[in-house]
PDB file of C-alpha atoms in Angstrom:
ATOM      1  CA  MET N 275     110.385  91.636  86.747  1.00 95.00           C
ATOM      2  CA  PHE N 276     107.223  93.599  87.421  1.00 96.00           C
ATOM      3  CA  VAL N 277     106.999  97.278  88.333  1.00 97.00           C
ATOM      4  CA  GLY N 278     103.576  98.425  89.511  1.00 95.00           C
ATOM      5  CA  ARG N 279     102.464 102.023  89.324  1.00 94.00           C
ATOM      6  CA  VAL N 280      99.781 104.044  91.082  1.00 92.00           C
ATOM      7  CA  ARG N 281      96.762 104.000  88.788  1.00 82.00           C
ATOM      8  CA  ASP N 282      93.698 106.191  88.775  1.00 70.00           C
ATOM      9  CA  LEU N 283      90.904 103.635  88.425  1.00 66.00           C
ATOM     10  CA  ASN N 284      88.118 106.019  89.416  1.00 61.00           C
ATOM     11  CA  PRO N 285      86.146 107.636  86.601  1.00 60.00           C
ATOM     12  CA  GLN N 286      85.384 110.743  88.686  1.00 60.00           C
ATOM     13  CA  PRO N 287      86.794 112.651  90.518  1.00 71.00           C
ATOM     14  CA  GLU N 288      90.465 112.654  89.623  1.00 85.00           C
ATOM     15  CA  LEU N 289      92.949 110.871  91.879  1.00 86.00           C
ATOM     16  CA  ILE N 290      95.465 113.262  93.433  1.00 91.00           C
ATOM     17  CA  ALA N 291      97.364 110.771  95.607  1.00 93.00           C
ATOM     18  CA  LEU N 292      97.382 107.284  97.046  1.00 94.00           C
ATOM     19  CA  GLU N 293      98.504 106.977 100.650  1.00 96.00           C
ATOM     20  CA  LEU N 294      99.656 103.606 101.977  1.00 96.00           C
ATOM     21  CA  GLU N 295     100.058 102.847 105.660  1.00 96.00           C
ATOM     22  CA  HIS N 296     101.332  99.690 107.342  1.00 96.00           C
ATOM     23  CA  TYR N 297     102.768  98.157 110.488  1.00 96.00           C
ATOM     24  CA  PRO N 298     106.332  97.298 109.398  1.00 95.00           C
ATOM     25  CA  LYS N 299     106.771  94.031 111.319  1.00 96.00           C
ATOM     26  CA  MET N 300     103.324  92.772 110.297  1.00 96.00           C
ATOM     27  CA  THR N 301     103.927  93.697 106.670  1.00 96.00           C
ATOM     28  CA  GLU N 302     107.397  92.131 106.565  1.00 96.00           C
ATOM     29  CA  LYS N 303     106.019  88.898 108.032  1.00 97.00           C
ATOM     30  CA  ALA N 304     103.228  88.773 105.428  1.00 97.00           C
ATOM     31  CA  LEU N 305     105.578  89.547 102.525  1.00 97.00           C
ATOM     32  CA  ASN N 306     107.990  86.839 103.682  1.00 97.00           C
ATOM     33  CA  ALA N 307     105.114  84.328 103.917  1.00 98.00           C
ATOM     34  CA  ILE N 308     104.005  85.146 100.355  1.00 98.00           C
ATOM     35  CA  VAL N 309     107.559  84.688  99.062  1.00 98.00           C
ATOM     36  CA  LEU N 310     107.937  81.379 100.947  1.00 98.00           C
ATOM     37  CA  LYS N 311     104.713  80.090  99.373  1.00 97.00           C
ATOM     38  CA  ALA N 312     105.992  81.064  95.924  1.00 98.00           C
ATOM     39  CA  ARG N 313     109.305  79.311  96.615  1.00 98.00           C
ATOM     40  CA  ALA N 314     107.406  76.163  97.638  1.00 97.00           C
ATOM     41  CA  ARG N 315     105.595  76.125  94.268  1.00 96.00           C
ATOM     42  CA  TRP N 316     108.450  77.065  91.929  1.00 97.00           C
ATOM     43  CA  ASP N 317     112.200  76.507  91.878  1.00 96.00           C
ATOM     44  CA  LEU N 318     113.366  80.090  92.360  1.00 97.00           C
ATOM     45  CA  GLY N 319     116.941  81.243  92.623  1.00 96.00           C
ATOM     46  CA  ALA N 320     116.176  84.708  93.935  1.00 96.00           C
ATOM     47  CA  VAL N 321     113.161  86.789  94.882  1.00 97.00           C
ATOM     48  CA  THR N 322     113.008  90.473  95.752  1.00 97.00           C
ATOM     49  CA  VAL N 323     109.872  92.379  96.734  1.00 97.00           C
ATOM     50  CA  ILE N 324     109.956  96.120  97.374  1.00 97.00           C
ATOM     51  CA  HIS N 325     106.699  97.860  98.227  1.00 96.00           C
ATOM     52  CA  ARG N 326     106.545 101.565  98.938  1.00 97.00           C
ATOM     53  CA  VAL N 327     104.449 103.176 101.666  1.00 97.00           C
ATOM     54  CA  GLY N 328     103.445 106.761 102.316  1.00 97.00           C
ATOM     55  CA  PRO N 329     101.948 109.252  99.857  1.00 97.00           C
ATOM     56  CA  MET N 330     102.382 108.647  96.129  1.00 96.00           C
ATOM     57  CA  GLN N 331     101.197 110.424  93.029  1.00 93.00           C
ATOM     58  CA  PRO N 332      99.483 108.778  90.031  1.00 91.00           C
ATOM     59  CA  ALA N 333     101.991 107.001  87.736  1.00 90.00           C
ATOM     60  CA  GLU N 334     104.642 106.740  90.488  1.00 94.00           C
ATOM     61  CA  GLN N 335     106.189 103.333  91.094  1.00 96.00           C
ATOM     62  CA  ILE N 336     104.599 101.538  94.032  1.00 96.00           C
ATOM     63  CA  VAL N 337     105.897  97.957  93.875  1.00 97.00           C
ATOM     64  CA  LEU N 338     108.797  95.996  92.409  1.00 98.00           C
ATOM     65  CA  VAL N 339     108.791  92.194  92.220  1.00 98.00           C
ATOM     66  CA  LEU N 340     111.881  90.413  90.891  1.00 98.00           C
ATOM     67  CA  THR N 341     111.999  86.647  90.444  1.00 98.00           C
ATOM     68  CA  ALA N 342     114.859  84.571  89.064  1.00 97.00           C
ATOM     69  CA  SER N 343     114.767  80.938  88.036  1.00 97.00           C
ATOM     70  CA  ALA N 344     116.551  78.521  85.723  1.00 96.00           C
ATOM     71  CA  HIS N 345     113.341  78.444  83.663  1.00 94.00           C
ATOM     72  CA  ARG N 346     111.500  81.608  82.647  1.00 95.00           C
ATOM     73  CA  ASP N 347     108.042  80.060  83.087  1.00 96.00           C
ATOM     74  CA  SER N 348     108.773  79.503  86.778  1.00 97.00           C
ATOM     75  CA  ALA N 349     109.924  83.107  87.197  1.00 97.00           C
ATOM     76  CA  TYR N 350     106.909  84.480  85.299  1.00 97.00           C
ATOM     77  CA  MET N 351     104.396  82.371  87.217  1.00 97.00           C
ATOM     78  CA  ALA N 352     105.981  83.111  90.586  1.00 98.00           C
ATOM     79  CA  ASN N 353     105.986  86.818  89.803  1.00 97.00           C
ATOM     80  CA  ALA N 354     102.275  86.789  88.930  1.00 97.00           C
ATOM     81  CA  TYR N 355     101.507  84.712  92.023  1.00 97.00           C
ATOM     82  CA  ILE N 356     103.368  87.111  94.302  1.00 98.00           C
ATOM     83  CA  MET N 357     101.568  90.125  92.822  1.00 96.00           C
ATOM     84  CA  ASP N 358      98.138  88.477  93.143  1.00 95.00           C
ATOM     85  CA  TYR N 359      98.810  87.708  96.804  1.00 96.00           C
ATOM     86  CA  LEU N 360     100.324  91.133  97.516  1.00 95.00           C
ATOM     87  CA  LYS N 361      97.147  92.800  96.298  1.00 92.00           C
ATOM     88  CA  THR N 362      94.918  90.686  98.548  1.00 92.00           C
ATOM     89  CA  GLU N 363      96.965  89.390 101.504  1.00 93.00           C
ATOM     90  CA  ALA N 364      99.599  92.011 102.303  1.00 94.00           C
ATOM     91  CA  PRO N 365      98.518  94.274 105.175  1.00 95.00           C
ATOM     92  CA  PHE N 366      98.630  97.694 103.564  1.00 95.00           C
ATOM     93  CA  TRP N 367      95.926 100.250 104.231  1.00 95.00           C
ATOM     94  CA  LYS N 368      95.216 102.339 101.143  1.00 94.00           C
ATOM     95  CA  LYS N 369      93.615 105.745 101.067  1.00 94.00           C
ATOM     96  CA  GLU N 370      92.708 107.396  97.776  1.00 91.00           C
ATOM     97  CA  VAL N 371      92.808 111.168  97.834  1.00 92.00           C
ATOM     98  CA  THR N 372      90.740 112.757  95.073  1.00 88.00           C
ATOM     99  CA  THR N 373      89.749 116.291  94.193  1.00 86.00           C
ATOM    100  CA  ASN N 374      86.565 115.893  96.282  1.00 87.00           C
ATOM    101  CA  HIS N 375      87.342 113.517  99.155  1.00 88.00           C
ATOM    102  CA  SER N 376      89.547 110.884 100.749  1.00 91.00           C
ATOM    103  CA  ILE N 377      88.435 107.273 101.099  1.00 89.00           C
ATOM    104  CA  TRP N 378      90.000 104.093 102.469  1.00 92.00           C
ATOM    105  CA  VAL N 379      89.806 101.311  99.876  1.00 88.00           C
ATOM    106  CA  ASP N 380      89.818  97.521 100.060  1.00 85.00           C
ATOM    107  CA  ALA N 381      91.176  95.024  97.579  1.00 82.00           C
ATOM    108  CA  ARG N 382      89.106  95.020  94.401  1.00 84.00           C
ATOM    109  CA  GLU N 383      86.934  92.040  93.497  1.00 90.00           C
ATOM    110  CA  SER N 384      89.090  91.536  90.398  1.00 90.00           C
ATOM    111  CA  ASP N 385      92.138  91.137  92.681  1.00 88.00           C
ATOM    112  CA  SER N 386      90.402  88.398  94.671  1.00 90.00           C
ATOM    113  CA  THR N 387      89.346  86.686  91.449  1.00 91.00           C
ATOM    114  CA  ALA N 388      92.940  86.761  90.168  1.00 91.00           C
ATOM    115  CA  LYS N 389      94.171  85.183  93.410  1.00 91.00           C
ATOM    116  CA  GLN N 390      91.640  82.347  93.117  1.00 92.00           C
ATOM    117  CA  ARG N 391      93.442  80.911  90.093  1.00 93.00           C
ATOM    118  CA  TRP N 392      96.236  79.796  92.447  1.00 94.00           C
ATOM    119  CA  GLU N 393      93.950  78.125  94.972  1.00 90.00           C
ATOM    120  CA  GLY N 394      92.224  74.791  94.932  1.00 73.00           C
TER     121      GLY N 394
END
């Protein structure tokens, strides 16, 4: 199980909120594709992905990924895989609202690097 929270990764100014937007059908299709890819790699009994949208405050829960398998390594690896792909492939548009401005943000380079470990 992994529960992700809204983090303030900006040194200045302080994050007030994170706003996530999406097109539901597009997002559902992408999430299902990520889960299917994980199922193709690992023998999983159950997978649940819940990702919030709308405005959220720092430290609020944003994502829940549950994976079940007969072997814990499969569940752990699948969970990490799903998170790495959610952060780079899922069509969510993120806007950080700070004390000084609002800015749309892309996936971080570190997220793309994490995803690369599963490719190739």
